[in-house]
Amino acid sequence: MSSRGSIRLAVAGIRGAKGRSLLTMLGVIIGIVSVVTIVGLGEGVKAQVAGQINHFGKDLITIRPGHITTRHSAGSLTNTDLLFGLDSVSGLSTQDVQTVQQAKHIKLAAPLGVVAGTVAADEAKVSPLVLATNASLPDALNQKVPYGSFFEPGDDQANVAVLGQKAARDLFGEMVPLGHKFTFRGQTFIVRGIFDEFDTTPLSPTADFNSAVFIPYQTASKLTNGSMQLYTILAKPDRTGNTAAAISAVNQKLLRAHGGQQDFSVLNQQQTLAASSNILDLLTTLIGGVAAISLLVGGIGIMNIMLVSVTERMHEIGVRKAIGATNRQILSQFVTEATVISVVGGIIGLLLSLLVDLLLHAYTSLKPVVSWRAMAVATGVSIAIGIIFGAAPAIKAARKDPIEALRRE
């Protein structure tokens, strides 16, 4: 019997038990949807992180606490935030800002420190991300302040603030609350400006600057009695071509200032992206591995159902062998049937994964990327599952004695 005939018989067998066949496919469908969607989400978040980093400029230098290593180096990654490491246990000091500013080839340096507390304005009372920084931050991030203005160099100890757009809405219920006042840690602040909307990264909540309130870092230092730590220092070289030289100069100066201890990391944008990608790759692999178990479960389900099918169709097997069907033809029939079930389940899974991606695009901040490579691998795996897990029932059917099989009704 030709392969076309085997496929025709397999399709007829599946149609004869539609409900059971659909349930058999369910494990494969869930596995395919899970794997393809998770890989797509990982790639999508990496693309969003890369886009956000590129927006800040390829010459942006990031100084973080802790010695960060990449996947290809010894050691482990010490920061879990995808961009600025604002969740680090240790911090940088205000003296480090001056050290960076004084380094050769550095044009500007902007610190970032987190100050905990509740912000009260009119009837609103929220706990936004309050960031301490200086007048160089907009230039460091290539971010405009379309309404009002940012701090001036002389505002280091002033009670002024610049808000992200979401923070402005949460606090005052309007987009441009210039001149409005709010209270933070017993001090009254005046809104000086509103940032343009920032690109956001779903897995980097501490870097969602749209929800942030920015205050001068020396003012923040007074509010915390000098105990505030800086979790990131952003710097820009005097010229784009001097980025590598600026990084080397900053590293040497900080190393001397820290007594020869490499308890900090000076990263260019490619290294920042690599550090972020390492974390995302780890998460994608871990969750993808768990999701891939569904494919294994689906394969076991196919094998069990095919074993039941062989038992139920014993008389059919006997008739076919009695009229001259060979063991190879019987084997081919049941392997083909298992493969068709798996492939159809895989196709349904791929279509559902595309639908899930569209829904995530439409209703969430996640922007999954359709990974054709993942889809091709998933399709190949679904075919392999059908062949591998369909083999045992097919061998059982092929080895049946025709007389014994004909006795079974």
Short mmCIF file of C-alpha atoms in Angstrom, two decimals:
data_model
loop_
_atom_site.label_atom_id
_atom_site.label_comp_id
_atom_site.label_asym_id
_atom_site.label_seq_id
_atom_site.Cartn_x
_atom_site.Cartn_y
_atom_site.Cartn_z
CA MET A 1 0.00 0.00 0.00
CA SER A 2 1.31 3.46 -0.92
CA SER A 3 1.98 6.22 1.57
CA ARG A 4 -1.01 8.08 0.11
CA GLY A 5 -3.21 5.10 0.93
CA SER A 6 -1.82 4.99 4.48
CA ILE A 7 -2.61 8.67 4.95
CA ARG A 8 -6.14 8.13 3.58
CA LEU A 9 -6.73 5.28 6.02
CA ALA A 10 -5.25 7.36 8.87
CA VAL A 11 -7.57 10.28 8.13
CA ALA A 12 -10.53 7.91 7.94
CA GLY A 13 -9.57 6.42 11.30
CA ILE A 14 -9.31 9.88 12.90
CA ARG A 15 -12.67 10.94 11.48
CA GLY A 16 -14.23 7.79 12.88
CA ALA A 17 -13.29 8.87 16.39
CA LYS A 18 -13.24 12.69 16.23
CA GLY A 19 -13.76 13.34 19.93
CA ARG A 20 -11.08 10.92 21.03
CA SER A 21 -8.67 12.18 18.37
CA LEU A 22 -9.14 15.80 19.48
CA LEU A 23 -8.48 14.88 23.09
CA THR A 24 -5.39 13.00 21.94
CA MET A 25 -4.15 16.10 20.11
CA LEU A 26 -4.75 18.32 23.13
CA GLY A 27 -1.40 17.59 24.77
CA VAL A 28 0.47 18.39 21.56
CA ILE A 29 -1.61 21.55 21.00
CA ILE A 30 -0.94 22.87 24.50
CA GLY A 31 2.76 22.08 24.21
CA ILE A 32 3.14 23.81 20.84
CA VAL A 33 1.21 26.91 21.98
CA SER A 34 3.23 27.13 25.20
CA VAL A 35 6.65 26.74 23.60
CA VAL A 36 6.04 29.03 20.61
CA THR A 37 4.38 31.73 22.74
CA ILE A 38 7.08 31.70 25.42
CA VAL A 39 9.90 31.91 22.87
CA GLY A 40 8.03 34.71 21.09
CA LEU A 41 7.58 36.60 24.35
CA GLY A 42 11.27 36.25 25.18
CA GLU A 43 12.31 37.53 21.76
CA GLY A 44 9.75 40.33 21.94
CA VAL A 45 10.96 41.60 25.31
CA LYS A 46 14.57 41.43 24.08
CA ALA A 47 13.57 43.54 21.07
CA GLN A 48 11.83 46.05 23.35
CA VAL A 49 14.87 46.26 25.62
CA ALA A 50 17.13 46.75 22.60
CA GLY A 51 14.84 49.47 21.25
CA GLN A 52 14.80 51.26 24.59
CA ILE A 53 18.58 51.05 24.91
CA ASN A 54 19.09 52.31 21.36
CA HIS A 55 16.76 55.23 22.08
CA PHE A 56 19.05 56.29 24.90
CA GLY A 57 21.94 56.36 22.44
CA LYS A 58 24.67 53.91 21.55
CA ASP A 59 27.21 56.04 23.40
CA LEU A 60 25.44 55.81 26.78
CA ILE A 61 27.70 54.44 29.50
CA THR A 62 26.10 52.71 32.48
CA ILE A 63 27.90 52.35 35.81
CA ARG A 64 26.27 49.82 38.12
CA PRO A 65 27.18 48.45 41.54
CA GLY A 66 28.51 44.91 41.64
CA HIS A 67 30.72 43.09 39.16
CA ILE A 68 28.48 42.03 36.29
CA THR A 69 29.63 39.19 34.05
CA THR A 70 28.15 37.94 30.82
CA ARG A 71 27.19 34.42 29.81
CA HIS A 72 30.58 33.78 28.25
CA SER A 73 32.56 34.81 31.32
CA ALA A 74 33.11 33.21 34.68
CA GLY A 75 30.91 34.30 37.52
CA SER A 76 27.26 35.15 37.74
CA LEU A 77 25.01 38.05 36.96
CA THR A 78 24.49 40.17 40.06
CA ASN A 79 21.66 42.40 38.84
CA THR A 80 18.24 41.21 37.76
CA ASP A 81 16.82 44.50 36.47
CA LEU A 82 17.02 44.52 32.70
CA LEU A 83 18.27 48.08 32.27
CA PHE A 84 19.52 50.06 35.22
CA GLY A 85 19.93 47.65 38.13
CA LEU A 86 17.67 49.67 40.43
CA ASP A 87 17.02 46.55 42.51
CA SER A 88 20.67 46.06 43.46
CA VAL A 89 21.45 45.32 47.09
CA SER A 90 24.40 47.72 47.27
CA GLY A 91 24.75 51.16 45.75
CA LEU A 92 27.14 53.79 44.49
CA SER A 93 28.01 56.94 46.44
CA THR A 94 27.62 60.59 45.53
CA GLN A 95 31.43 60.76 45.52
CA ASP A 96 31.37 58.27 42.64
CA VAL A 97 29.34 60.78 40.59
CA GLN A 98 32.10 63.36 40.97
CA THR A 99 34.71 60.73 40.14
CA VAL A 100 32.89 59.85 36.91
CA GLN A 101 32.40 63.51 35.98
CA GLN A 102 36.13 64.16 36.39
CA ALA A 103 37.16 61.19 34.22
CA LYS A 104 38.78 61.92 30.89
CA HIS A 105 36.50 62.03 27.81
CA ILE A 106 33.32 62.30 29.95
CA LYS A 107 30.91 65.06 28.95
CA LEU A 108 28.21 64.49 31.59
CA ALA A 109 27.19 62.12 34.36
CA ALA A 110 23.69 61.65 35.78
CA PRO A 111 23.09 59.63 38.96
CA LEU A 112 19.95 57.65 39.72
CA GLY A 113 18.95 56.89 43.29
CA VAL A 114 15.68 55.56 44.67
CA VAL A 115 13.99 57.31 47.60
CA ALA A 116 11.17 55.43 49.31
CA GLY A 117 8.07 57.26 50.49
CA THR A 118 4.51 58.34 49.79
CA VAL A 119 3.68 61.34 47.62
CA ALA A 120 0.54 63.33 48.52
CA ALA A 121 -1.07 65.85 46.17
CA ASP A 122 -4.53 67.34 46.68
CA GLU A 123 -6.64 64.25 47.44
CA ALA A 124 -4.30 61.76 45.78
CA LYS A 125 -1.85 59.72 47.79
CA VAL A 126 0.40 57.32 45.87
CA SER A 127 3.77 55.60 46.23
CA PRO A 128 5.47 56.20 42.88
CA LEU A 129 9.06 55.51 41.95
CA VAL A 130 10.89 58.58 43.32
CA LEU A 131 14.26 58.99 41.61
CA ALA A 132 17.05 61.30 42.68
CA THR A 133 19.13 62.69 39.84
CA ASN A 134 20.72 65.86 38.47
CA ALA A 135 20.31 68.31 35.59
CA SER A 136 22.14 66.05 33.10
CA LEU A 137 19.52 63.27 33.05
CA PRO A 138 17.53 64.39 29.95
CA ASP A 139 20.74 64.61 27.89
CA ALA A 140 21.91 61.24 29.21
CA LEU A 141 18.64 59.55 28.21
CA ASN A 142 18.01 61.56 25.02
CA GLN A 143 14.62 62.36 26.50
CA LYS A 144 12.74 65.63 25.96
CA VAL A 145 10.82 67.67 28.52
CA PRO A 146 8.10 69.15 26.26
CA TYR A 147 6.19 70.81 29.11
CA GLY A 148 8.06 73.12 31.45
CA SER A 149 11.74 72.42 31.99
CA PHE A 150 14.10 70.10 33.83
CA PHE A 151 16.32 71.06 36.75
CA GLU A 152 18.95 73.71 36.24
CA PRO A 153 22.51 73.17 37.55
CA GLY A 154 21.68 75.55 40.43
CA ASP A 155 18.66 73.50 41.53
CA ASP A 156 20.69 70.79 43.25
CA GLN A 157 19.12 71.51 46.64
CA ALA A 158 15.78 72.97 45.51
CA ASN A 159 12.39 71.39 46.20
CA VAL A 160 11.44 71.01 42.54
CA ALA A 161 10.31 67.94 40.62
CA VAL A 162 9.80 66.66 37.11
CA LEU A 163 7.17 63.97 36.55
CA GLY A 164 6.65 61.11 34.16
CA GLN A 165 3.34 61.31 32.32
CA LYS A 166 1.66 58.48 34.26
CA ALA A 167 2.84 59.93 37.57
CA ALA A 168 1.32 63.30 36.58
CA ARG A 169 -2.05 61.65 35.85
CA ASP A 170 -1.97 59.58 39.05
CA LEU A 171 -1.13 62.55 41.25
CA PHE A 172 -3.09 65.39 39.68
CA GLY A 173 -5.47 63.79 37.20
CA GLU A 174 -4.10 65.88 34.34
CA MET A 175 -1.31 65.70 31.80
CA VAL A 176 0.46 69.02 32.48
CA PRO A 177 0.22 69.99 36.18
CA LEU A 178 2.98 72.61 35.96
CA GLY A 179 3.27 74.72 39.11
CA HIS A 180 1.24 72.24 41.17
CA LYS A 181 2.53 71.20 44.58
CA PHE A 182 2.88 67.87 46.32
CA THR A 183 4.26 66.70 49.65
CA PHE A 184 7.00 64.12 50.02
CA ARG A 185 8.71 63.20 53.30
CA GLY A 186 7.35 66.31 54.98
CA GLN A 187 8.64 68.67 52.28
CA THR A 188 6.62 70.56 49.66
CA PHE A 189 7.75 70.23 46.04
CA ILE A 190 6.74 72.24 42.97
CA VAL A 191 6.27 70.52 39.62
CA ARG A 192 8.81 72.08 37.25
CA GLY A 193 8.25 69.95 34.14
CA ILE A 194 6.74 66.85 32.53
CA PHE A 195 8.82 64.32 30.61
CA ASP A 196 7.88 63.10 27.15
CA GLU A 197 6.56 59.53 27.25
CA PHE A 198 9.26 56.94 27.83
CA ASP A 199 9.44 53.61 26.07
CA THR A 200 8.77 50.91 28.62
CA THR A 201 10.01 47.37 29.09
CA PRO A 202 7.50 44.89 30.59
CA LEU A 203 10.05 42.91 32.62
CA SER A 204 11.84 46.00 33.92
CA PRO A 205 9.31 47.62 36.25
CA THR A 206 11.93 49.60 38.16
CA ALA A 207 12.84 51.40 34.93
CA ASP A 208 9.30 52.54 34.08
CA PHE A 209 10.10 56.22 34.15
CA ASN A 210 6.56 57.16 33.07
CA SER A 211 5.49 56.43 36.65
CA ALA A 212 8.48 58.17 38.23
CA VAL A 213 8.93 61.43 40.12
CA PHE A 214 12.37 62.99 39.61
CA ILE A 215 13.90 65.23 42.29
CA PRO A 216 17.43 66.70 42.69
CA TYR A 217 19.73 64.14 44.26
CA GLN A 218 21.21 66.56 46.81
CA THR A 219 17.67 67.40 47.96
CA ALA A 220 17.03 63.66 48.24
CA SER A 221 20.25 63.26 50.21
CA LYS A 222 18.97 65.79 52.78
CA LEU A 223 15.62 64.00 52.99
CA THR A 224 17.37 60.72 53.80
CA ASN A 225 19.94 62.30 56.16
CA GLY A 226 22.73 61.43 53.76
CA SER A 227 21.90 57.70 53.72
CA MET A 228 20.68 57.57 50.10
CA GLN A 229 22.61 55.33 47.75
CA LEU A 230 22.84 55.72 43.99
CA TYR A 231 22.00 52.57 42.08
CA THR A 232 23.18 53.68 38.67
CA ILE A 233 25.28 56.44 37.14
CA LEU A 234 24.66 57.24 33.50
CA ALA A 235 27.42 58.97 31.54
CA LYS A 236 28.04 60.24 28.02
CA PRO A 237 31.45 60.69 26.32
CA ASP A 238 32.49 64.03 24.83
CA ARG A 239 32.39 62.36 21.39
CA THR A 240 30.76 59.13 20.20
CA GLY A 241 34.09 57.82 18.98
CA ASN A 242 35.55 58.21 22.48
CA THR A 243 33.15 55.77 24.17
CA ALA A 244 35.74 53.02 24.67
CA ALA A 245 38.37 55.49 25.94
CA ALA A 246 35.81 57.08 28.30
CA ILE A 247 34.85 53.66 29.71
CA SER A 248 38.51 52.85 30.33
CA ALA A 249 39.08 56.20 32.04
CA VAL A 250 35.99 55.82 34.25
CA ASN A 251 36.95 52.27 35.19
CA GLN A 252 40.46 53.31 36.21
CA LYS A 253 39.28 56.30 38.26
CA LEU A 254 36.59 54.32 40.08
CA LEU A 255 39.01 51.47 40.71
CA ARG A 256 41.39 53.88 42.46
CA ALA A 257 38.49 55.50 44.37
CA HIS A 258 37.29 52.07 45.55
CA GLY A 259 40.70 51.01 46.82
CA GLY A 260 41.37 48.64 43.96
CA GLN A 261 38.09 46.71 44.47
CA GLN A 262 36.16 45.88 41.28
CA ASP A 263 32.80 46.17 43.05
CA PHE A 264 31.23 48.07 40.17
CA SER A 265 30.67 47.58 36.44
CA VAL A 266 31.16 50.10 33.63
CA LEU A 267 29.09 48.95 30.64
CA ASN A 268 28.56 50.19 27.12
CA GLN A 269 25.18 49.72 25.45
CA GLN A 270 26.11 46.38 23.86
CA GLN A 271 27.17 45.00 27.24
CA THR A 272 24.02 46.35 28.88
CA LEU A 273 21.94 44.62 26.22
CA ALA A 274 23.98 41.41 26.62
CA ALA A 275 23.40 41.43 30.38
CA SER A 276 19.67 41.89 29.80
CA SER A 277 19.62 39.16 27.14
CA ASN A 278 21.32 36.71 29.51
CA ILE A 279 18.50 37.06 32.01
CA LEU A 280 15.80 36.79 29.36
CA ASP A 281 17.44 33.76 27.74
CA LEU A 282 17.59 32.05 31.14
CA LEU A 283 13.92 32.77 31.85
CA THR A 284 12.84 31.72 28.35
CA THR A 285 14.82 28.47 28.56
CA LEU A 286 13.51 27.65 32.05
CA ILE A 287 9.84 28.32 31.28
CA GLY A 288 10.15 26.87 27.77
CA GLY A 289 11.58 23.67 29.24
CA VAL A 290 8.62 23.37 31.58
CA ALA A 291 6.22 24.00 28.68
CA ALA A 292 8.00 21.39 26.55
CA ILE A 293 6.95 18.77 29.08
CA SER A 294 3.44 19.21 27.65
CA LEU A 295 4.75 17.84 24.36
CA LEU A 296 6.07 14.77 26.15
CA VAL A 297 2.73 14.32 27.89
CA GLY A 298 1.02 14.74 24.52
CA GLY A 299 3.21 12.02 23.04
CA ILE A 300 2.35 9.64 25.87
CA GLY A 301 -1.32 10.44 25.29
CA ILE A 302 -0.96 9.56 21.60
CA MET A 303 0.69 6.26 22.49
CA ASN A 304 -2.03 5.34 24.97
CA ILE A 305 -4.87 6.19 22.60
CA MET A 306 -3.19 4.31 19.74
CA LEU A 307 -2.81 1.24 21.97
CA VAL A 308 -6.54 1.43 22.70
CA SER A 309 -7.19 1.88 18.98
CA VAL A 310 -5.13 -1.21 18.13
CA THR A 311 -7.10 -3.27 20.65
CA GLU A 312 -10.45 -2.01 19.32
CA ARG A 313 -9.49 -2.60 15.68
CA MET A 314 -8.04 -6.06 16.13
CA HIS A 315 -10.61 -7.63 13.80
CA GLU A 316 -9.80 -5.06 11.09
CA ILE A 317 -6.10 -5.92 11.45
CA GLY A 318 -6.91 -9.62 11.10
CA VAL A 319 -8.96 -9.06 7.94
CA ARG A 320 -6.24 -6.95 6.34
CA LYS A 321 -3.54 -9.51 7.12
CA ALA A 322 -5.77 -12.35 5.89
CA ILE A 323 -6.14 -10.71 2.46
CA GLY A 324 -2.39 -10.20 2.12
CA ALA A 325 -1.36 -7.08 4.04
CA THR A 326 2.22 -7.36 5.26
CA ASN A 327 3.53 -6.50 8.72
CA ARG A 328 5.25 -3.47 7.19
CA GLN A 329 1.97 -2.19 5.75
CA ILE A 330 0.17 -2.60 9.08
CA LEU A 331 3.08 -0.87 10.83
CA SER A 332 2.99 1.96 8.30
CA GLN A 333 -0.77 2.41 8.73
CA PHE A 334 -0.66 2.94 12.50
CA VAL A 335 2.55 5.00 12.50
CA THR A 336 0.98 7.21 9.83
CA GLU A 337 -2.17 7.57 11.88
CA ALA A 338 -0.22 8.61 14.97
CA THR A 339 1.86 11.02 12.89
CA VAL A 340 -1.23 12.59 11.30
CA ILE A 341 -2.77 13.11 14.76
CA SER A 342 0.45 14.74 15.97
CA VAL A 343 0.90 16.92 12.86
CA VAL A 344 -2.72 18.11 12.88
CA GLY A 345 -2.34 18.90 16.60
CA GLY A 346 0.87 20.78 15.79
CA ILE A 347 -0.82 22.84 13.06
CA ILE A 348 -3.71 23.72 15.38
CA GLY A 349 -1.15 24.62 18.05
CA LEU A 350 0.73 26.93 15.65
CA LEU A 351 -2.48 28.69 14.62
CA LEU A 352 -3.51 29.14 18.25
CA SER A 353 -0.06 30.47 19.15
CA LEU A 354 -0.41 33.13 16.42
CA LEU A 355 -3.82 34.02 17.84
CA VAL A 356 -2.35 34.30 21.36
CA ASP A 357 0.41 36.58 20.01
CA LEU A 358 -2.20 38.84 18.39
CA LEU A 359 -4.20 39.03 21.62
CA LEU A 360 -1.08 39.86 23.65
CA HIS A 361 -0.21 42.59 21.13
CA ALA A 362 -3.70 44.03 21.32
CA TYR A 363 -4.44 43.89 25.04
CA THR A 364 -1.10 43.96 26.92
CA SER A 365 2.19 45.84 26.90
CA LEU A 366 3.92 42.63 25.80
CA LYS A 367 4.95 42.57 22.15
CA PRO A 368 5.84 38.96 21.27
CA VAL A 369 7.87 38.37 18.13
CA VAL A 370 6.76 35.53 15.85
CA SER A 371 9.73 33.18 15.87
CA TRP A 372 9.62 31.16 12.64
CA ARG A 373 12.55 29.14 13.89
CA ALA A 374 10.61 28.12 17.02
CA MET A 375 7.59 27.30 14.88
CA ALA A 376 9.68 25.14 12.54
CA VAL A 377 11.28 23.32 15.46
CA ALA A 378 7.87 22.82 17.10
CA THR A 379 6.49 21.36 13.87
CA GLY A 380 9.46 19.00 13.59
CA VAL A 381 9.05 17.95 17.20
CA SER A 382 5.34 17.25 16.71
CA ILE A 383 6.13 14.99 13.73
CA ALA A 384 8.85 13.22 15.72
CA ILE A 385 6.44 12.70 18.62
CA GLY A 386 3.92 11.07 16.31
CA ILE A 387 6.52 8.69 14.87
CA ILE A 388 8.22 7.84 18.17
CA PHE A 389 5.15 7.40 20.34
CA GLY A 390 3.14 5.79 17.56
CA ALA A 391 5.81 3.16 16.99
CA ALA A 392 4.99 0.93 19.99
CA PRO A 393 1.25 0.55 19.17
CA ALA A 394 2.10 0.08 15.48
CA ILE A 395 4.60 -2.69 16.24
CA LYS A 396 2.02 -4.38 18.46
CA ALA A 397 -0.51 -4.27 15.61
CA ALA A 398 1.98 -5.55 12.99
CA ARG A 399 2.98 -8.54 15.10
CA LYS A 400 -0.56 -9.80 15.62
CA ASP A 401 -1.31 -13.27 14.26
CA PRO A 402 -4.11 -12.92 11.64
CA ILE A 403 -6.09 -15.95 12.91
CA GLU A 404 -5.94 -14.74 16.52
CA ALA A 405 -6.88 -11.25 15.37
CA LEU A 406 -9.89 -12.51 13.40
CA ARG A 407 -11.22 -14.26 16.50
CA ARG A 408 -11.45 -10.85 18.26
CA GLU A 409 -14.69 -8.97 17.73
#
